[in-house]
Tab-separated table of C-alpha atoms in Angstrom:
chain	number	residue	atom	x	y	z
A	1	MET	CA	-35.675	-52.212	-70.159
A	2	LEU	CA	-32.130	-54.030	-70.231
A	3	ILE	CA	-30.614	-51.620	-72.296
A	4	LYS	CA	-31.402	-48.917	-69.712
A	5	ARG	CA	-29.995	-50.755	-66.975
A	6	LEU	CA	-26.839	-51.232	-69.351
A	7	ASN	CA	-26.856	-47.736	-70.013
A	8	ILE	CA	-26.804	-46.514	-66.077
A	9	LYS	CA	-24.121	-49.491	-65.161
A	10	ILE	CA	-21.992	-47.826	-68.004
A	11	ILE	CA	-22.785	-44.345	-66.745
A	12	LEU	CA	-21.646	-45.354	-63.297
A	13	SER	CA	-18.746	-46.925	-64.140
A	14	VAL	CA	-17.268	-44.125	-66.202
A	15	VAL	CA	-18.099	-41.635	-63.272
A	16	PHE	CA	-16.747	-44.023	-60.968
A	17	LEU	CA	-13.277	-44.447	-62.797
A	18	LEU	CA	-13.015	-40.528	-63.504
A	19	ILE	CA	-13.137	-40.377	-59.672
A	20	MET	CA	-10.397	-43.087	-59.096
A	21	ALA	CA	-8.338	-41.456	-61.686
A	22	LEU	CA	-8.394	-38.236	-59.899
A	23	ALA	CA	-7.573	-39.620	-56.517
A	24	PRO	CA	-4.108	-39.300	-56.495
A	25	LEU	CA	-4.741	-35.408	-56.454
A	26	PHE	CA	-6.405	-35.320	-53.225
A	27	LEU	CA	-5.313	-38.497	-51.297
A	28	SER	CA	-2.085	-39.164	-48.976
A	29	ASP	CA	0.517	-41.605	-50.297
A	30	PHE	CA	-0.936	-43.713	-47.482
A	31	ARG	CA	-4.391	-43.504	-48.370
A	32	LEU	CA	-3.508	-43.765	-52.031
A	33	SER	CA	-2.071	-47.152	-51.352
A	34	LEU	CA	-4.878	-48.402	-49.523
A	35	LEU	CA	-7.209	-47.418	-52.491
A	36	GLY	CA	-4.745	-49.585	-54.696
A	37	LYS	CA	-4.992	-52.431	-52.919
A	38	PHE	CA	-8.846	-52.077	-52.713
A	39	ILE	CA	-8.971	-51.741	-56.317
A	40	THR	CA	-7.372	-55.340	-56.725
A	41	TYR	CA	-9.984	-56.533	-54.340
A	42	ALA	CA	-12.559	-55.202	-56.639
A	43	ILE	CA	-11.047	-57.099	-59.523
A	44	LEU	CA	-11.450	-60.189	-57.670
A	45	ALA	CA	-15.309	-59.347	-56.624
A	46	VAL	CA	-16.160	-58.566	-60.137
A	47	GLY	CA	-14.935	-62.262	-61.160
A	48	LEU	CA	-16.960	-63.571	-58.229
A	49	ASP	CA	-20.085	-61.649	-58.951
A	50	LEU	CA	-19.661	-63.131	-62.782
A	51	ILE	CA	-20.222	-66.785	-61.190
A	52	TRP	CA	-22.490	-65.911	-58.173
A	53	GLY	CA	-24.738	-63.175	-59.584
A	54	PHE	CA	-25.058	-64.470	-62.978
A	55	THR	CA	-24.593	-68.096	-62.691
A	56	GLY	CA	-25.646	-68.854	-59.679
A	57	ILE	CA	-22.332	-70.893	-58.125
A	58	LEU	CA	-21.682	-69.675	-54.663
A	59	SER	CA	-17.752	-69.952	-54.011
A	60	LEU	CA	-16.620	-69.717	-50.398
A	61	GLY	CA	-13.006	-70.537	-51.634
A	62	HIS	CA	-11.910	-67.669	-53.911
A	63	GLY	CA	-9.284	-66.693	-51.543
A	64	VAL	CA	-7.316	-69.903	-52.703
A	65	TYR	CA	-7.179	-68.632	-56.571
A	66	PHE	CA	-6.310	-65.084	-54.859
A	67	GLY	CA	-3.400	-66.416	-53.007
A	68	LEU	CA	-2.182	-68.622	-55.762
A	69	GLY	CA	-1.951	-65.639	-58.288
A	70	ALA	CA	-0.287	-63.825	-55.707
A	71	TYR	CA	2.266	-66.289	-54.643
A	72	CYS	CA	3.312	-66.979	-58.101
A	73	MET	CA	4.324	-63.198	-58.280
A	74	ALA	CA	5.581	-63.398	-54.943
A	75	MET	CA	8.102	-66.277	-55.833
A	76	HIS	CA	9.315	-63.985	-58.841
A	77	LEU	CA	9.996	-60.684	-56.447
A	78	LYS	CA	11.635	-63.112	-53.788
A	79	LEU	CA	14.151	-64.494	-56.389
A	80	VAL	CA	14.859	-60.810	-57.553
A	81	SER	CA	15.416	-59.576	-54.008
A	82	SER	CA	18.000	-62.571	-53.090
A	83	ASN	CA	20.254	-61.773	-55.732
A	84	GLY	CA	20.889	-64.912	-57.314
A	85	GLU	CA	21.294	-66.487	-53.427
A	86	LEU	CA	18.801	-68.983	-51.994
A	87	PRO	CA	15.823	-67.038	-50.224
A	88	ASP	CA	16.155	-66.440	-46.676
A	89	PHE	CA	13.346	-68.726	-45.491
A	90	MET	CA	14.856	-71.333	-47.377
A	91	SER	CA	17.836	-71.420	-45.708
A	92	TRP	CA	16.210	-70.815	-42.176
A	93	SER	CA	14.298	-74.029	-42.872
A	94	GLY	CA	17.515	-76.149	-43.821
A	95	VAL	CA	16.902	-76.178	-47.726
A	96	GLU	CA	20.226	-76.314	-49.445
A	97	GLN	CA	19.214	-75.720	-53.072
A	98	LEU	CA	16.366	-73.646	-54.916
A	99	PRO	CA	13.820	-76.325	-55.670
A	100	TRP	CA	13.007	-77.204	-59.380
A	101	PHE	CA	9.596	-75.646	-59.537
A	102	TRP	CA	11.004	-72.406	-58.236
A	103	GLN	CA	13.576	-72.136	-61.221
A	104	PRO	CA	10.831	-70.627	-63.871
A	105	PHE	CA	9.820	-68.025	-61.580
A	106	HIS	CA	13.029	-66.034	-62.541
A	107	SER	CA	11.004	-65.065	-65.304
A	108	ALA	CA	8.521	-62.089	-64.537
A	109	ILE	CA	6.465	-63.082	-67.714
A	110	PHE	CA	6.419	-66.961	-66.826
A	111	ALA	CA	5.089	-65.724	-63.177
A	112	ILE	CA	2.376	-63.400	-64.438
A	113	LEU	CA	1.410	-66.376	-66.900
A	114	MET	CA	1.101	-68.858	-64.197
A	115	ALA	CA	-0.455	-66.510	-61.768
A	116	PHE	CA	-3.499	-66.470	-64.368
A	117	VAL	CA	-2.837	-69.960	-65.496
A	118	VAL	CA	-2.621	-71.966	-62.123
A	119	PRO	CA	-5.777	-70.647	-60.834
A	120	MET	CA	-7.732	-71.213	-64.081
A	121	VAL	CA	-6.178	-75.032	-63.941
A	122	VAL	CA	-7.347	-75.680	-60.313
A	123	ALA	CA	-10.611	-74.331	-60.571
A	124	GLY	CA	-11.303	-76.078	-63.924
A	125	LEU	CA	-10.329	-79.580	-62.338
A	126	LEU	CA	-12.557	-78.822	-59.136
A	127	GLY	CA	-15.384	-77.330	-61.195
A	128	TYR	CA	-15.234	-80.172	-63.975
A	129	LEU	CA	-15.448	-82.768	-61.196
A	130	THR	CA	-18.154	-81.205	-59.515
A	131	PHE	CA	-20.374	-79.910	-61.859
A	132	ARG	CA	-20.167	-83.014	-63.822
A	133	ASN	CA	-21.613	-85.061	-60.988
A	134	ARG	CA	-24.345	-82.266	-60.787
A	135	ILE	CA	-23.146	-81.040	-57.184
A	136	LYS	CA	-24.139	-77.467	-56.788
A	137	GLY	CA	-25.446	-75.176	-53.980
A	138	ALA	CA	-24.565	-75.590	-50.383
A	139	PHE	CA	-22.723	-78.725	-51.230
A	140	PHE	CA	-20.456	-76.809	-53.772
A	141	SER	CA	-19.998	-74.034	-51.454
A	142	ILE	CA	-18.728	-76.763	-48.746
A	143	LEU	CA	-16.523	-78.330	-51.012
A	144	SER	CA	-14.982	-74.970	-51.911
A	145	GLN	CA	-14.184	-74.247	-48.214
A	146	ALA	CA	-12.504	-77.450	-48.153
A	147	LEU	CA	-10.277	-76.384	-50.798
A	148	VAL	CA	-9.492	-73.166	-48.744
A	149	ILE	CA	-8.701	-75.724	-45.631
A	150	ILE	CA	-6.455	-78.211	-47.547
A	151	THR	CA	-4.427	-75.318	-49.498
A	152	VAL	CA	-3.634	-73.459	-46.483
A	153	THR	CA	-2.759	-76.319	-44.368
A	154	LEU	CA	-0.363	-77.519	-47.267
A	155	PHE	CA	1.164	-73.884	-47.678
A	156	VAL	CA	1.770	-73.511	-43.808
A	157	GLY	CA	3.140	-77.160	-43.485
A	158	GLN	CA	5.582	-76.684	-46.364
A	159	GLN	CA	7.305	-73.896	-44.737
A	160	GLY	CA	10.869	-74.503	-46.520
A	161	TYR	CA	9.062	-73.907	-49.891
A	162	THR	CA	6.223	-71.528	-49.048
A	163	GLY	CA	7.337	-69.646	-45.917
A	164	GLY	CA	4.979	-71.176	-43.839
A	165	THR	CA	2.819	-68.954	-41.905
A	166	ASN	CA	5.018	-66.042	-42.477
A	167	GLY	CA	4.694	-66.373	-46.140
A	168	LEU	CA	6.589	-64.372	-48.760
A	169	THR	CA	7.758	-60.846	-48.143
A	170	ASN	CA	10.808	-58.390	-48.328
A	171	PHE	CA	10.708	-57.565	-51.940
A	172	ASN	CA	12.597	-54.798	-53.307
A	173	SER	CA	11.827	-54.242	-57.156
A	174	PHE	CA	10.057	-55.561	-60.168
A	175	LEU	CA	11.122	-54.915	-63.621
A	176	GLY	CA	14.080	-52.633	-62.285
A	177	MET	CA	11.232	-50.191	-60.523
A	178	SER	CA	11.967	-49.937	-56.573
A	179	LEU	CA	8.692	-50.965	-55.140
A	180	GLY	CA	9.313	-48.943	-52.133
A	181	SER	CA	9.063	-45.767	-54.578
A	182	GLN	CA	6.079	-43.255	-54.553
A	183	ASP	CA	6.253	-43.103	-58.243
A	184	THR	CA	6.209	-46.905	-58.338
A	185	LYS	CA	3.220	-46.842	-56.380
A	186	LEU	CA	1.408	-44.548	-58.618
A	187	VAL	CA	2.305	-46.526	-61.541
A	188	LEU	CA	0.784	-49.505	-59.921
A	189	PHE	CA	-2.389	-47.505	-58.665
A	190	TYR	CA	-2.855	-46.828	-62.331
A	191	VAL	CA	-2.073	-49.991	-63.642
A	192	SER	CA	-4.403	-51.686	-61.466
A	193	LEU	CA	-7.211	-49.075	-62.283
A	194	CYS	CA	-6.621	-50.090	-65.934
A	195	VAL	CA	-7.118	-53.509	-65.136
A	196	LEU	CA	-10.084	-53.238	-63.164
A	197	THR	CA	-11.645	-51.180	-66.088
A	198	LEU	CA	-10.641	-53.976	-68.551
A	199	VAL	CA	-12.145	-56.619	-66.454
A	200	VAL	CA	-15.433	-54.469	-65.920
A	201	LEU	CA	-15.832	-54.107	-69.479
A	202	LEU	CA	-15.159	-57.764	-70.281
A	203	CYS	CA	-17.782	-58.862	-67.865
A	204	LEU	CA	-20.316	-56.124	-69.007
A	205	TRP	CA	-19.815	-57.889	-72.450
A	206	ILE	CA	-20.087	-61.269	-71.398
A	207	THR	CA	-23.049	-60.875	-69.549
A	208	SER	CA	-24.977	-58.867	-72.171
A	209	SER	CA	-23.832	-61.300	-74.892
A	210	ARG	CA	-25.671	-64.828	-75.755
A	211	LEU	CA	-23.236	-66.101	-73.274
A	212	GLY	CA	-24.652	-64.222	-70.504
A	213	LYS	CA	-28.131	-64.970	-71.356
A	214	ILE	CA	-27.210	-68.882	-70.958
A	215	LEU	CA	-25.327	-68.122	-67.579
A	216	ILE	CA	-28.843	-66.481	-66.408
A	217	ALA	CA	-30.499	-69.148	-67.721
A	218	ILE	CA	-28.140	-71.891	-65.922
A	219	ARG	CA	-28.851	-69.935	-62.802
A	220	ASP	CA	-32.681	-69.665	-62.874
A	221	GLY	CA	-33.409	-73.289	-64.369
A	222	GLU	CA	-30.159	-75.602	-64.998
A	223	ASN	CA	-32.408	-78.407	-66.154
A	224	ARG	CA	-34.187	-76.618	-68.373
A	225	VAL	CA	-31.303	-75.512	-70.172
A	226	ARG	CA	-29.705	-78.952	-70.286
A	227	PHE	CA	-33.538	-80.067	-72.041
A	228	THR	CA	-32.817	-77.498	-74.538
A	229	GLY	CA	-29.683	-79.080	-75.720
A	230	TYR	CA	-26.952	-77.065	-73.899
A	231	ASN	CA	-24.394	-78.627	-71.578
A	232	PRO	CA	-24.279	-76.373	-68.548
A	233	VAL	CA	-21.190	-78.192	-67.500
A	234	VAL	CA	-19.058	-76.664	-70.347
A	235	PHE	CA	-20.492	-72.958	-69.584
A	236	LYS	CA	-20.078	-73.391	-65.732
A	237	VAL	CA	-16.361	-74.814	-66.037
A	238	PHE	CA	-15.578	-72.005	-68.247
A	239	ILE	CA	-16.989	-69.343	-66.251
A	240	TYR	CA	-15.738	-70.550	-62.652
A	241	SER	CA	-12.277	-71.087	-64.422
A	242	LEU	CA	-12.213	-67.479	-65.708
A	243	SER	CA	-13.443	-66.125	-62.467
A	244	ALA	CA	-10.449	-67.984	-60.816
A	245	GLY	CA	-8.099	-66.370	-63.328
A	246	LEU	CA	-9.249	-62.992	-62.630
A	247	ALA	CA	-8.657	-63.662	-58.706
A	248	GLY	CA	-5.237	-64.885	-59.704
A	249	LEU	CA	-4.629	-61.519	-61.774
A	250	ALA	CA	-5.848	-59.388	-58.689
A	251	GLY	CA	-3.591	-61.185	-56.425
A	252	VAL	CA	-0.470	-60.297	-58.574
A	253	LEU	CA	-1.461	-56.743	-58.375
A	254	PHE	CA	-1.959	-57.035	-54.698
A	255	VAL	CA	1.377	-58.172	-53.986
A	256	LEU	CA	3.081	-55.875	-55.872
A	257	GLN	CA	1.429	-53.179	-53.846
A	258	GLU	CA	0.797	-54.783	-50.408
A	259	GLY	CA	4.434	-56.434	-50.599
A	260	ILE	CA	3.609	-59.617	-48.528
A	261	ILE	CA	1.567	-62.813	-49.170
A	262	SER	CA	0.733	-65.311	-46.410
A	263	PRO	CA	-1.593	-68.431	-46.045
A	264	ALA	CA	-3.647	-66.078	-43.375
A	265	GLN	CA	-4.708	-64.164	-46.764
A	266	MET	CA	-6.324	-66.968	-48.756
A	267	GLY	CA	-8.120	-68.627	-45.609
A	268	ILE	CA	-11.860	-69.107	-44.828
A	269	VAL	CA	-12.382	-65.615	-43.270
A	270	PRO	CA	-11.168	-63.607	-46.353
A	271	SER	CA	-13.029	-65.962	-48.831
A	272	ILE	CA	-16.230	-65.270	-46.829
A	273	GLU	CA	-15.547	-61.571	-46.997
A	274	MET	CA	-15.324	-61.615	-50.790
A	275	VAL	CA	-18.609	-62.857	-51.155
A	276	LEU	CA	-19.877	-60.017	-48.677
A	277	TRP	CA	-18.422	-57.609	-50.618
A	278	VAL	CA	-20.234	-58.673	-53.833
A	279	ALA	CA	-23.637	-58.766	-51.509
A	280	ILE	CA	-23.391	-55.368	-50.259
A	281	GLY	CA	-22.684	-53.696	-53.544
A	282	GLY	CA	-25.330	-55.662	-55.487
A	283	ARG	CA	-25.222	-59.153	-56.708
A	284	GLY	CA	-25.508	-59.639	-60.417
A	285	THR	CA	-24.582	-56.091	-61.485
A	286	ILE	CA	-20.705	-56.094	-61.842
A	287	VAL	CA	-20.587	-52.399	-61.042
A	288	GLY	CA	-22.219	-53.073	-57.605
A	289	ALA	CA	-19.128	-55.729	-57.104
A	290	VAL	CA	-16.638	-52.979	-57.419
A	291	LEU	CA	-18.511	-50.721	-55.391
A	292	GLY	CA	-19.094	-53.386	-52.746
A	293	ALA	CA	-15.208	-53.871	-52.604
A	294	ILE	CA	-14.051	-50.485	-51.994
A	295	VAL	CA	-16.984	-49.325	-49.742
A	296	THR	CA	-16.649	-52.295	-47.542
A	297	ASN	CA	-12.932	-52.029	-47.100
A	298	SER	CA	-12.884	-48.342	-46.729
A	299	ALA	CA	-15.335	-48.744	-44.152
A	300	LYS	CA	-13.374	-51.468	-42.413
A	301	THR	CA	-10.270	-49.399	-42.480
A	302	THR	CA	-12.073	-46.120	-41.207
A	303	LEU	CA	-13.901	-48.030	-38.396
A	304	SER	CA	-10.953	-49.601	-37.252
A	305	GLU	CA	-9.111	-46.439	-36.825
A	306	ALA	CA	-12.154	-44.651	-35.343
A	307	PHE	CA	-13.174	-47.410	-32.914
A	308	PRO	CA	-10.063	-49.898	-32.304
A	309	THR	CA	-12.050	-52.138	-29.910
A	310	LEU	CA	-15.632	-51.871	-31.481
A	311	TRP	CA	-15.045	-51.780	-35.239
A	312	PRO	CA	-15.889	-55.428	-35.851
A	313	ILE	CA	-19.440	-54.856	-34.248
A	314	PHE	CA	-19.937	-51.946	-36.536
A	315	LEU	CA	-18.938	-53.767	-39.641
A	316	GLY	CA	-21.193	-56.847	-38.610
A	317	ALA	CA	-23.985	-54.651	-37.846
A	318	MET	CA	-23.376	-52.852	-41.551
A	319	PHE	CA	-23.685	-56.491	-42.948
A	320	ILE	CA	-26.698	-57.625	-41.371
A	321	ILE	CA	-28.540	-54.152	-42.083
A	322	VAL	CA	-27.803	-54.393	-45.412
A	323	VAL	CA	-28.543	-57.997	-46.333
A	324	LEU	CA	-31.976	-57.756	-44.271
A	325	PHE	CA	-33.158	-54.668	-45.817
A	326	PHE	CA	-31.438	-54.066	-48.923
A	327	PRO	CA	-30.896	-57.884	-50.145
A	328	LYS	CA	-30.208	-56.423	-53.740
A	329	GLY	CA	-27.366	-54.400	-52.544
A	330	ILE	CA	-26.232	-50.601	-53.296
A	331	VAL	CA	-26.414	-50.961	-56.868
A	332	GLY	CA	-29.170	-53.144	-57.129
A	333	THR	CA	-31.524	-51.194	-54.767
A	334	ALA	CA	-30.582	-47.853	-56.469
A	335	LEU	CA	-31.711	-49.457	-59.828
A	336	ASP	CA	-34.638	-50.848	-58.687
A	337	THR	CA	-35.567	-47.506	-56.980
A	338	ARG	CA	-34.832	-45.509	-60.020
A	339	PHE	CA	-36.903	-47.793	-62.313
A	340	LYS	CA	-39.832	-47.830	-59.887
A	341	TRP	CA	-39.731	-43.963	-59.566
A	342	SER	CA	-39.029	-43.729	-63.395
A	343	LYS	CA	-42.368	-45.587	-63.904
A	344	LYS	CA	-44.522	-43.940	-61.671
A	345	VAL	CA	-43.606	-40.554	-63.002
A	346	PHE	CA	-44.142	-41.798	-66.923
A	347	THR	CA	-47.195	-43.997	-66.326
A	348	LYS	CA	-50.223	-42.030	-67.421
A	349	PRO	CA	-53.161	-41.909	-64.659
A	350	VAL	CA	-55.854	-43.764	-65.580
A	351	PHE	CA	-58.576	-40.894	-65.522
A	352	LEU	CA	-56.400	-39.172	-68.304
A	353	ARG	CA	-56.777	-42.103	-70.704
A	354	SER	CA	-58.944	-41.854	-73.318
A	355	LYS	CA	-61.748	-44.022	-73.869
A	356	PRO	CA	-62.307	-46.618	-76.435
């Protein structure tokens, strides 16, 4: 049964990736840019599904890790666009020289590395302190939201170093490529798609390996795992840190395509929306997280264009319907329906069975 489910996920992934690869042929530049942004959201959603769907850790603060990764890349882009001068927002805030912690971000490699490392370090510290004290469930979710409030308040208050509520924007180029060029946007789209493919393959491999079985066991019975000799803290800290690193990676690709990052994009509301992407797509399926992120954000964009004043109501109704009537999400419900139908078709009727 597990092998069949895995095969179906792989088939769905291949079909989805082929459709995405051909998207530039039938989408306008604007729509393609939106799809590229949704793909970065999908990368984050996959990491979130890894900890929530398979390990039972509900994080309501993943917007922080997404934002930290985006800010690391934005700092490099801002320095490049400043042409060796002090960034404009620092001058407006009275800062006279570039802060020491900004200096290393002149290097693109350092910025990308920090976008992955910084979220992992923050998540590792939070995870170790909470999981070590056996804090889980709703209590951990509340702590993750507290992290969001602290981080957003810090970034808004330090306007001279972070840009305050406006965040960081007005980027020109990356690695010599103009970010406003359509060719660059097409390249970034395919880079995002390739990264998403690698992330999905990595997570499918993790969840189908022995590590994945341990994560599921922790989700279903952490005390039993502890009694068998495993230390759940080590596994939970590792997978939570990895998920945060993937969120930071998504932030890098997001800011390259969107051209802006602000504290508002790492707040409580965006963090809760990220969880809804996974719930709608299908918790514990990996592929469902990708589908949920893209479908939900596409619906949000379409509804806001068609119904400028009523779209939040339609979007909220969609969330309620999925949670109440399709608790396993789109992919989870589809897989269950498929296997129930398969079992019904291939099960031999009682009156046709040979008597002993």
